[in-house]
Tab-separated table of C-alpha atoms in Angstrom:
chain	number	residue	atom	x	y	z
A	22	MET	CA	0.418	-0.261	0.359
A	23	SER	CA	2.734	2.193	0.844
A	24	LYS	CA	4.230	1.773	-2.835
A	25	ILE	CA	0.270	3.561	-4.168
A	26	THR	CA	0.131	5.691	-1.282
A	27	ASP	CA	3.454	7.062	-2.775
A	28	LEU	CA	2.652	7.689	-5.660
A	29	LEU	CA	-0.621	9.072	-4.925
A	30	GLY	CA	0.225	11.876	-3.126
A	31	LYS	CA	-1.888	14.464	-2.169
A	32	GLU	CA	-4.931	12.480	-3.932
A	33	ALA	CA	-4.981	8.852	-1.739
A	34	GLU	CA	-7.409	10.026	1.528
A	35	TYR	CA	-9.521	10.781	-1.829
A	36	TYR	CA	-8.946	7.438	-3.729
A	37	LEU	CA	-8.273	5.652	-0.934
A	38	ARG	CA	-10.186	6.163	2.217
A	39	HIS	CA	-13.973	6.900	0.445
A	40	GLU	CA	-15.965	4.965	1.706
A	41	CYS	CA	-19.731	4.611	-1.668
A	42	LYS	CA	-23.268	5.154	0.136
A	43	THR	CA	-25.217	4.582	-3.135
A	44	ILE	CA	-24.633	1.149	-4.138
A	45	ASP	CA	-23.896	-0.802	-0.859
A	46	LYS	CA	-21.584	-2.960	-2.119
A	47	SER	CA	-23.525	-6.626	-0.575
A	48	LEU	CA	-25.375	-6.124	-3.609
A	49	LEU	CA	-22.245	-6.289	-5.262
A	50	TYR	CA	-20.789	-9.986	-7.508
A	51	LEU	CA	-17.344	-9.101	-6.676
A	52	PRO	CA	-14.172	-10.270	-7.703
A	53	GLY	CA	-13.041	-13.708	-5.978
A	54	LYS	CA	-10.789	-17.130	-6.830
A	55	ASP	CA	-13.936	-18.619	-5.924
A	56	ILE	CA	-16.768	-16.702	-9.485
A	57	ILE	CA	-16.542	-18.973	-11.927
A	58	GLU	CA	-18.392	-21.238	-9.184
A	59	ARG	CA	-20.643	-18.424	-7.126
A	60	VAL	CA	-21.515	-17.112	-11.219
A	61	TRP	CA	-20.530	-18.851	-14.443
A	62	LEU	CA	-21.867	-22.181	-13.750
A	63	ASP	CA	-25.340	-21.276	-12.438
A	64	SER	CA	-24.874	-19.351	-15.840
A	65	ASP	CA	-26.188	-20.981	-18.966
A	66	ARG	CA	-21.945	-21.119	-20.214
A	67	ASN	CA	-20.988	-24.721	-21.625
A	68	ILE	CA	-18.389	-26.215	-20.244
A	69	ARG	CA	-16.414	-26.231	-22.711
A	70	THR	CA	-16.546	-21.632	-22.365
A	71	ILE	CA	-16.641	-22.137	-18.348
A	72	GLU	CA	-13.034	-23.599	-19.127
A	73	SER	CA	-11.789	-20.456	-21.640
A	74	LEU	CA	-13.341	-17.787	-18.696
A	75	GLN	CA	-11.090	-20.114	-16.108
A	76	GLN	CA	-7.950	-20.165	-18.208
A	77	LEU	CA	-8.956	-16.197	-17.976
A	78	TYR	CA	-8.670	-15.584	-15.048
A	79	GLY	CA	-6.559	-18.644	-14.274
A	80	HIS	CA	-3.516	-16.633	-15.634
A	81	GLY	CA	0.199	-14.157	-14.934
A	82	ARG	CA	0.085	-12.133	-11.986
A	83	LEU	CA	-3.794	-11.805	-10.732
A	84	ALA	CA	-3.770	-15.779	-11.202
A	85	HIS	CA	-6.695	-17.208	-9.250
A	86	THR	CA	-8.147	-13.948	-7.629
A	87	GLY	CA	-10.620	-13.139	-9.254
A	88	TYR	CA	-9.426	-10.415	-11.160
A	89	VAL	CA	-7.354	-9.774	-14.805
A	90	SER	CA	-4.956	-7.895	-16.451
A	91	ILE	CA	-5.797	-7.663	-20.708
A	92	LEU	CA	-2.627	-6.217	-22.321
A	93	PRO	CA	-5.012	-5.031	-25.789
A	94	VAL	CA	-3.237	-3.897	-28.984
A	95	ASP	CA	-5.142	-2.882	-32.203
A	96	GLN	CA	-4.711	0.554	-31.827
A	97	GLY	CA	-2.788	-0.574	-35.660
A	98	ILE	CA	-6.658	-0.361	-37.307
A	99	GLU	CA	-7.847	1.877	-34.502
A	100	HIS	CA	-5.716	4.807	-34.951
A	101	SER	CA	-3.150	3.897	-37.853
A	102	ALA	CA	0.409	1.740	-37.545
A	103	GLY	CA	1.262	4.547	-37.357
A	104	ALA	CA	-0.171	6.427	-34.495
A	105	SER	CA	0.673	3.574	-32.729
A	106	PHE	CA	3.974	2.092	-32.699
A	107	ALA	CA	5.923	5.408	-33.714
A	108	PRO	CA	6.268	6.267	-30.663
A	109	ASN	CA	7.942	2.626	-30.636
A	110	PRO	CA	8.504	0.417	-33.885
A	111	LEU	CA	9.389	-2.035	-32.422
A	112	TYR	CA	6.298	-3.355	-31.816
A	113	PHE	CA	5.332	-3.435	-35.110
A	114	ASP	CA	6.487	-6.854	-34.804
A	115	PRO	CA	3.527	-8.836	-32.762
A	116	GLU	CA	6.320	-11.764	-31.965
A	117	ASN	CA	6.657	-9.192	-29.584
A	118	ILE	CA	3.457	-7.252	-28.198
A	119	VAL	CA	2.294	-11.108	-27.369
A	120	LYS	CA	5.809	-10.358	-25.098
A	121	LEU	CA	4.816	-7.913	-23.894
A	122	ALA	CA	1.723	-9.304	-22.070
A	123	ILE	CA	4.229	-11.989	-21.177
A	124	GLU	CA	6.576	-10.364	-19.772
A	125	GLY	CA	4.014	-7.379	-17.629
A	126	GLY	CA	2.456	-10.524	-16.661
A	127	CYS	CA	-1.288	-10.152	-18.328
A	128	ASN	CA	-3.873	-12.656	-17.826
A	129	ALA	CA	-4.320	-12.104	-21.793
A	130	VAL	CA	-3.216	-10.495	-25.150
A	131	ALA	CA	-5.955	-8.829	-26.812
A	132	SER	CA	-4.935	-8.049	-30.095
A	133	THR	CA	-6.377	-8.631	-34.323
A	134	PHE	CA	-6.817	-11.241	-36.497
A	135	GLY	CA	-2.973	-10.318	-37.924
A	136	VAL	CA	-1.417	-9.608	-34.696
A	137	LEU	CA	-2.473	-13.291	-32.582
A	138	SER	CA	-2.707	-15.058	-35.736
A	139	ALA	CA	0.758	-14.655	-36.828
A	140	VAL	CA	2.020	-16.374	-33.649
A	141	ALA	CA	-0.827	-18.036	-32.669
A	142	ARG	CA	1.865	-21.720	-32.900
A	143	LYS	CA	4.510	-20.132	-30.720
A	144	TYR	CA	2.205	-18.671	-27.755
A	145	ALA	CA	-1.383	-19.529	-27.347
A	146	HIS	CA	-0.356	-22.763	-25.200
A	147	LYS	CA	1.660	-20.411	-23.214
A	148	ILE	CA	-1.058	-17.004	-23.187
A	149	PRO	CA	-4.776	-16.426	-23.529
A	150	PHE	CA	-5.792	-14.275	-26.823
A	151	VAL	CA	-8.371	-13.230	-27.145
A	152	VAL	CA	-9.015	-12.345	-31.108
A	153	LYS	CA	-10.708	-8.838	-31.289
A	154	LEU	CA	-13.662	-9.587	-34.039
A	155	ASN	CA	-14.097	-5.860	-35.508
A	156	HIS	CA	-12.386	-2.720	-35.777
A	157	ASN	CA	-13.175	0.829	-37.130
A	158	GLU	CA	-10.527	2.281	-39.429
A	159	LEU	CA	-9.413	5.622	-40.060
A	160	LEU	CA	-7.504	5.431	-43.258
A	161	THR	CA	-11.418	5.880	-45.991
A	162	TYR	CA	-11.788	9.771	-46.894
A	163	PRO	CA	-13.856	10.943	-45.806
A	164	ASN	CA	-13.991	9.123	-42.235
A	165	SER	CA	-16.421	7.594	-41.432
A	166	TYR	CA	-16.990	5.586	-38.204
A	167	ASP	CA	-17.978	2.041	-38.047
A	168	GLN	CA	-17.570	-1.410	-35.763
A	169	VAL	CA	-16.998	-3.928	-39.618
A	170	MET	CA	-15.980	-8.085	-39.018
A	171	PHE	CA	-12.794	-8.613	-40.479
A	172	GLY	CA	-12.632	-11.744	-39.631
A	173	THR	CA	-15.029	-14.982	-38.419
A	174	VAL	CA	-15.793	-15.917	-34.747
A	175	LYS	CA	-14.519	-19.287	-36.798
A	176	GLU	CA	-11.144	-18.377	-37.156
A	177	ALA	CA	-10.287	-16.780	-33.862
A	178	TRP	CA	-11.440	-20.719	-32.578
A	179	ASN	CA	-8.325	-22.181	-35.113
A	180	LEU	CA	-6.101	-20.244	-34.393
A	181	GLY	CA	-6.457	-21.439	-30.750
A	182	ALA	CA	-7.869	-17.840	-29.098
A	183	VAL	CA	-9.461	-18.934	-25.260
A	184	ALA	CA	-12.078	-15.683	-26.373
A	185	VAL	CA	-13.194	-13.515	-28.963
A	186	GLY	CA	-13.546	-9.031	-28.041
A	187	ALA	CA	-16.392	-7.029	-29.568
A	188	THR	CA	-17.736	-3.514	-30.588
A	189	ILE	CA	-20.243	-1.627	-30.503
A	190	TYR	CA	-20.837	2.067	-31.419
A	191	PHE	CA	-23.955	2.714	-29.426
A	192	GLY	CA	-25.865	5.944	-29.968
A	193	SER	CA	-24.087	5.618	-33.268
A	194	GLU	CA	-26.533	5.537	-36.497
A	195	GLU	CA	-24.951	2.040	-36.845
A	196	SER	CA	-25.162	0.628	-33.763
A	197	ARG	CA	-28.679	-2.211	-34.069
A	198	ARG	CA	-26.639	-3.752	-37.086
A	199	GLN	CA	-23.706	-4.307	-34.977
A	200	LEU	CA	-25.202	-5.592	-32.658
A	201	ILE	CA	-27.561	-7.769	-34.248
A	202	GLU	CA	-23.332	-9.693	-35.772
A	203	VAL	CA	-22.007	-9.959	-31.779
A	204	ALA	CA	-24.611	-10.319	-30.994
A	205	GLU	CA	-24.784	-14.166	-33.134
A	206	ALA	CA	-20.696	-13.483	-32.811
A	207	PHE	CA	-20.945	-14.636	-29.092
A	208	GLU	CA	-23.662	-16.842	-29.831
A	209	TYR	CA	-21.157	-19.184	-31.895
A	210	ALA	CA	-18.600	-18.388	-30.028
A	211	HIS	CA	-19.903	-19.742	-26.842
A	212	GLU	CA	-21.400	-22.803	-29.372
A	213	LEU	CA	-17.901	-23.805	-29.561
A	214	GLY	CA	-16.634	-22.937	-26.061
A	215	MET	CA	-14.724	-18.860	-26.452
A	216	ALA	CA	-15.274	-16.577	-23.378
A	217	THR	CA	-16.308	-13.022	-24.960
A	218	ILE	CA	-15.838	-9.725	-23.959
A	219	LEU	CA	-17.063	-6.675	-25.349
A	220	TRP	CA	-16.079	-2.598	-25.941
A	221	CYS	CA	-18.828	-0.508	-24.889
A	222	TYR	CA	-18.691	2.690	-26.391
A	223	LEU	CA	-20.693	5.379	-27.083
A	224	ARG	CA	-19.945	7.459	-30.628
A	225	ASN	CA	-22.686	10.770	-31.530
A	226	ASN	CA	-22.105	13.920	-31.871
A	227	ALA	CA	-25.070	15.297	-29.784
A	228	PHE	CA	-23.312	13.029	-27.715
A	229	LYS	CA	-20.797	16.737	-26.693
A	230	LYS	CA	-23.720	19.552	-25.839
A	231	ASP	CA	-22.708	23.199	-24.690
A	232	GLY	CA	-19.192	22.241	-24.353
A	233	VAL	CA	-19.713	18.515	-22.535
A	234	ASP	CA	-18.552	15.732	-23.897
A	235	TYR	CA	-21.032	12.862	-22.227
A	236	HIS	CA	-19.084	9.758	-24.045
A	237	SER	CA	-17.947	8.958	-20.723
A	238	SER	CA	-21.165	9.778	-18.601
A	239	ALA	CA	-21.273	7.309	-15.957
A	240	ASP	CA	-24.915	7.253	-17.040
A	241	LEU	CA	-24.207	6.691	-20.451
A	242	THR	CA	-21.680	4.473	-20.293
A	243	GLY	CA	-23.200	2.722	-17.815
A	244	GLN	CA	-26.607	2.015	-20.328
A	245	ALA	CA	-23.960	0.945	-22.693
A	246	ASN	CA	-23.402	-1.803	-20.698
A	247	HIS	CA	-26.360	-2.982	-19.653
A	248	LEU	CA	-27.329	-3.662	-23.675
A	249	GLY	CA	-23.699	-4.958	-23.560
A	250	VAL	CA	-24.804	-7.895	-20.859
A	251	THR	CA	-27.353	-8.540	-23.340
A	252	ILE	CA	-26.183	-9.917	-25.381
A	253	LYS	CA	-24.269	-12.136	-23.027
A	254	ALA	CA	-20.781	-10.095	-23.064
A	255	ASP	CA	-19.755	-12.480	-19.671
A	256	ILE	CA	-17.265	-9.103	-19.378
A	257	VAL	CA	-17.921	-5.650	-20.744
A	258	LYS	CA	-15.002	-3.360	-21.192
A	259	GLN	CA	-15.474	0.385	-21.153
A	260	LYS	CA	-13.538	4.156	-20.319
A	261	LEU	CA	-13.661	5.009	-16.766
A	262	PRO	CA	-16.583	7.907	-16.520
A	263	SER	CA	-15.370	11.033	-16.423
A	264	ASN	CA	-18.800	13.279	-15.404
A	265	ASN	CA	-22.990	12.108	-15.932
A	266	GLY	CA	-26.063	13.825	-16.235
A	267	GLY	CA	-25.174	12.285	-20.439
A	268	PHE	CA	-29.631	12.138	-20.690
A	269	LYS	CA	-30.246	14.665	-18.397
A	270	ALA	CA	-27.923	17.236	-20.735
A	271	ILE	CA	-28.553	16.187	-24.320
A	272	GLY	CA	-32.720	15.872	-23.655
A	273	PHE	CA	-33.448	12.085	-24.589
A	274	GLY	CA	-34.089	8.694	-23.339
A	275	ARG	CA	-35.409	7.715	-20.293
A	276	THR	CA	-34.200	7.570	-16.635
A	277	SER	CA	-34.663	8.557	-12.527
A	278	GLU	CA	-33.690	11.293	-10.960
A	279	LYS	CA	-32.852	8.641	-8.139
A	280	VAL	CA	-29.804	8.035	-10.526
A	281	TYR	CA	-28.550	11.223	-10.059
A	282	THR	CA	-29.411	11.893	-6.627
A	283	GLU	CA	-29.190	8.456	-4.631
A	284	LEU	CA	-27.123	6.074	-7.462
A	285	THR	CA	-24.778	7.649	-8.201
A	286	THR	CA	-22.260	11.261	-6.743
A	287	ASP	CA	-19.436	13.371	-7.654
A	288	HIS	CA	-16.484	10.633	-6.786
A	289	PRO	CA	-15.175	8.955	-9.346
A	290	ILE	CA	-15.832	5.443	-7.589
A	291	ASP	CA	-19.215	6.127	-6.853
A	292	LEU	CA	-19.594	6.393	-10.696
A	293	CYS	CA	-17.092	3.575	-11.827
A	294	ARG	CA	-19.903	1.775	-9.061
A	295	TYR	CA	-22.879	2.923	-10.711
A	296	GLN	CA	-21.004	1.321	-14.404
A	297	VAL	CA	-21.166	-2.379	-12.317
A	298	ALA	CA	-23.960	-2.576	-12.097
A	299	ASN	CA	-24.743	-2.373	-14.767
A	300	GLY	CA	-24.098	-5.550	-15.835
A	301	TYR	CA	-25.832	-6.813	-12.987
A	302	MET	CA	-24.330	-5.536	-10.548
A	303	GLY	CA	-20.890	-6.844	-11.184
A	304	ARG	CA	-22.123	-10.915	-12.218
A	305	VAL	CA	-20.889	-9.882	-15.497
A	306	GLY	CA	-17.020	-8.478	-14.725
A	307	LEU	CA	-16.563	-4.934	-15.899
A	308	ILE	CA	-12.444	-3.631	-17.258
A	309	ASN	CA	-11.983	0.329	-17.275
A	310	SER	CA	-9.903	1.140	-20.444
A	311	GLY	CA	-6.192	2.681	-19.738
A	312	GLY	CA	-6.547	4.949	-21.910
A	313	GLU	CA	-4.244	6.829	-24.642
A	314	SER	CA	-0.727	7.579	-22.920
A	315	HIS	CA	-0.153	11.693	-21.844
A	316	GLY	CA	3.624	10.645	-21.189
A	317	ALA	CA	5.283	11.551	-17.985
A	318	SER	CA	1.519	10.929	-15.796
A	319	ASP	CA	1.352	7.759	-16.896
A	320	LEU	CA	2.331	5.552	-14.179
A	321	LYS	CA	-0.129	7.526	-12.092
A	322	ASP	CA	-3.294	7.462	-14.297
A	323	ALA	CA	-3.505	4.133	-14.444
A	324	VAL	CA	-2.380	2.927	-10.969
A	325	ILE	CA	-5.355	5.564	-10.275
A	326	THR	CA	-8.070	3.926	-12.744
A	327	ALA	CA	-6.820	1.028	-10.733
A	328	VAL	CA	-8.059	2.041	-7.315
A	329	VAL	CA	-11.634	2.952	-9.364
A	330	ASN	CA	-12.120	0.220	-10.823
A	331	LYS	CA	-11.289	-2.333	-7.676
A	332	ARG	CA	-12.372	0.162	-5.307
A	333	ALA	CA	-16.445	-0.148	-6.953
A	334	GLY	CA	-16.351	-2.985	-7.194
A	335	GLY	CA	-14.484	-3.681	-11.215
A	336	MET	CA	-12.586	-6.973	-12.540
A	337	GLY	CA	-8.959	-5.112	-13.638
A	338	LEU	CA	-8.012	-3.000	-16.261
A	339	ILE	CA	-6.985	-2.901	-20.358
A	340	SER	CA	-4.138	-1.030	-20.400
A	341	GLY	CA	-2.686	-0.955	-24.360
A	342	ARG	CA	-1.360	2.999	-25.464
A	343	LYS	CA	0.020	3.899	-22.384
A	344	ALA	CA	1.913	-0.259	-21.853
A	345	PHE	CA	3.481	-0.323	-25.798
A	346	GLN	CA	4.372	3.532	-26.669
A	347	LYS	CA	6.802	2.866	-23.651
A	348	PRO	CA	10.153	0.627	-23.826
A	349	MET	CA	9.623	-2.608	-22.736
A	350	ALA	CA	11.224	-2.722	-19.554
A	351	GLU	CA	8.680	0.796	-18.765
A	352	GLY	CA	5.811	-1.070	-20.265
A	353	VAL	CA	6.664	-3.858	-17.687
A	354	GLU	CA	6.796	-1.874	-14.926
A	355	LEU	CA	3.651	0.326	-15.562
A	356	LEU	CA	1.215	-3.200	-16.094
A	357	ASN	CA	2.913	-5.028	-12.831
A	358	ALA	CA	2.785	-1.364	-11.226
A	359	VAL	CA	-1.711	-1.503	-11.767
A	360	GLN	CA	-1.578	-5.382	-10.897
A	361	ASP	CA	0.105	-3.955	-7.789
A	362	VAL	CA	-3.672	-2.732	-7.315
A	363	TYR	CA	-5.557	-5.749	-7.246
A	364	LEU	CA	-2.790	-7.655	-5.573
A	365	ASP	CA	-2.713	-5.094	-2.165
A	366	LYS	CA	-5.002	-6.228	0.382
A	367	GLU	CA	-5.174	-2.433	1.705
A	368	VAL	CA	-6.997	-2.233	-0.577
A	369	THR	CA	-10.421	-2.386	-0.836
A	370	ILE	CA	-14.611	-2.045	-2.131
A	371	ALA	CA	-15.280	0.765	-0.979
């Protein structure tokens, strides 16, 4: 705890001593070594899918804690290879992506068909693979924003993946088509015995109002999570909430005033807990994304995100650019620092 406290400095009290008085922790399904038995054995997931989930939970430095640390590297498509890998050209080579995940003690590596298939025979048995099925690419001009399938579930299974991932841009014009595509893909993935992870992201220019961006507001992202678990995601990935009140500011949809007066406050842990609650009170684990690299503040920023996620009731962090846009040793250090938050028993549920 002392290392975490030192890193947080003056903000340590704010993040480490906060007590959540909104949604009580007793209502949550919290991560733990018995998460499979407590949650998934009552579900309709088949034996092979349960086995795949156990592989995810049982690998790396966080093995058998119920928490996960995943290295995601799909930014070569999502943000362009130049923007992603120019800061550290080492990672143009797929093998170094997998090496970073292994050296960093991650539960899994999540990447594209091309990256993982290039080294599948060498590494699929050494670390769980999560294949990202769909992407938004930025070479279309003018840019359009849509998630399209880059391969099939069967391809992911053939290259040895234990899970598939996908993104839905909730709120976009294309979101209903994406919902259907991903729901069908997840059904087949479960049939083949793979776990499913959904990037529950928002995308609509109207979600920016009066100079405020509500793409990561707690109420909107919470509903995105709720839609994600409805199509049987086993894990949901979401941005850490940065504000609240998206429904009210934009003036659409339906919500309740209690969301803002009783179920949340302005504290980031309380906002994140609302995200957790929308994943069936934590039955479907919430992993928050690490976000873009800001240089010198990355280590502190990543640890804060991990503390917020853990104390809110989430199950881990999926951090990419903060790790791979640095020399490998520094990337490993950052991943380990995040994992140390989940291993530290003094960092408790708020």
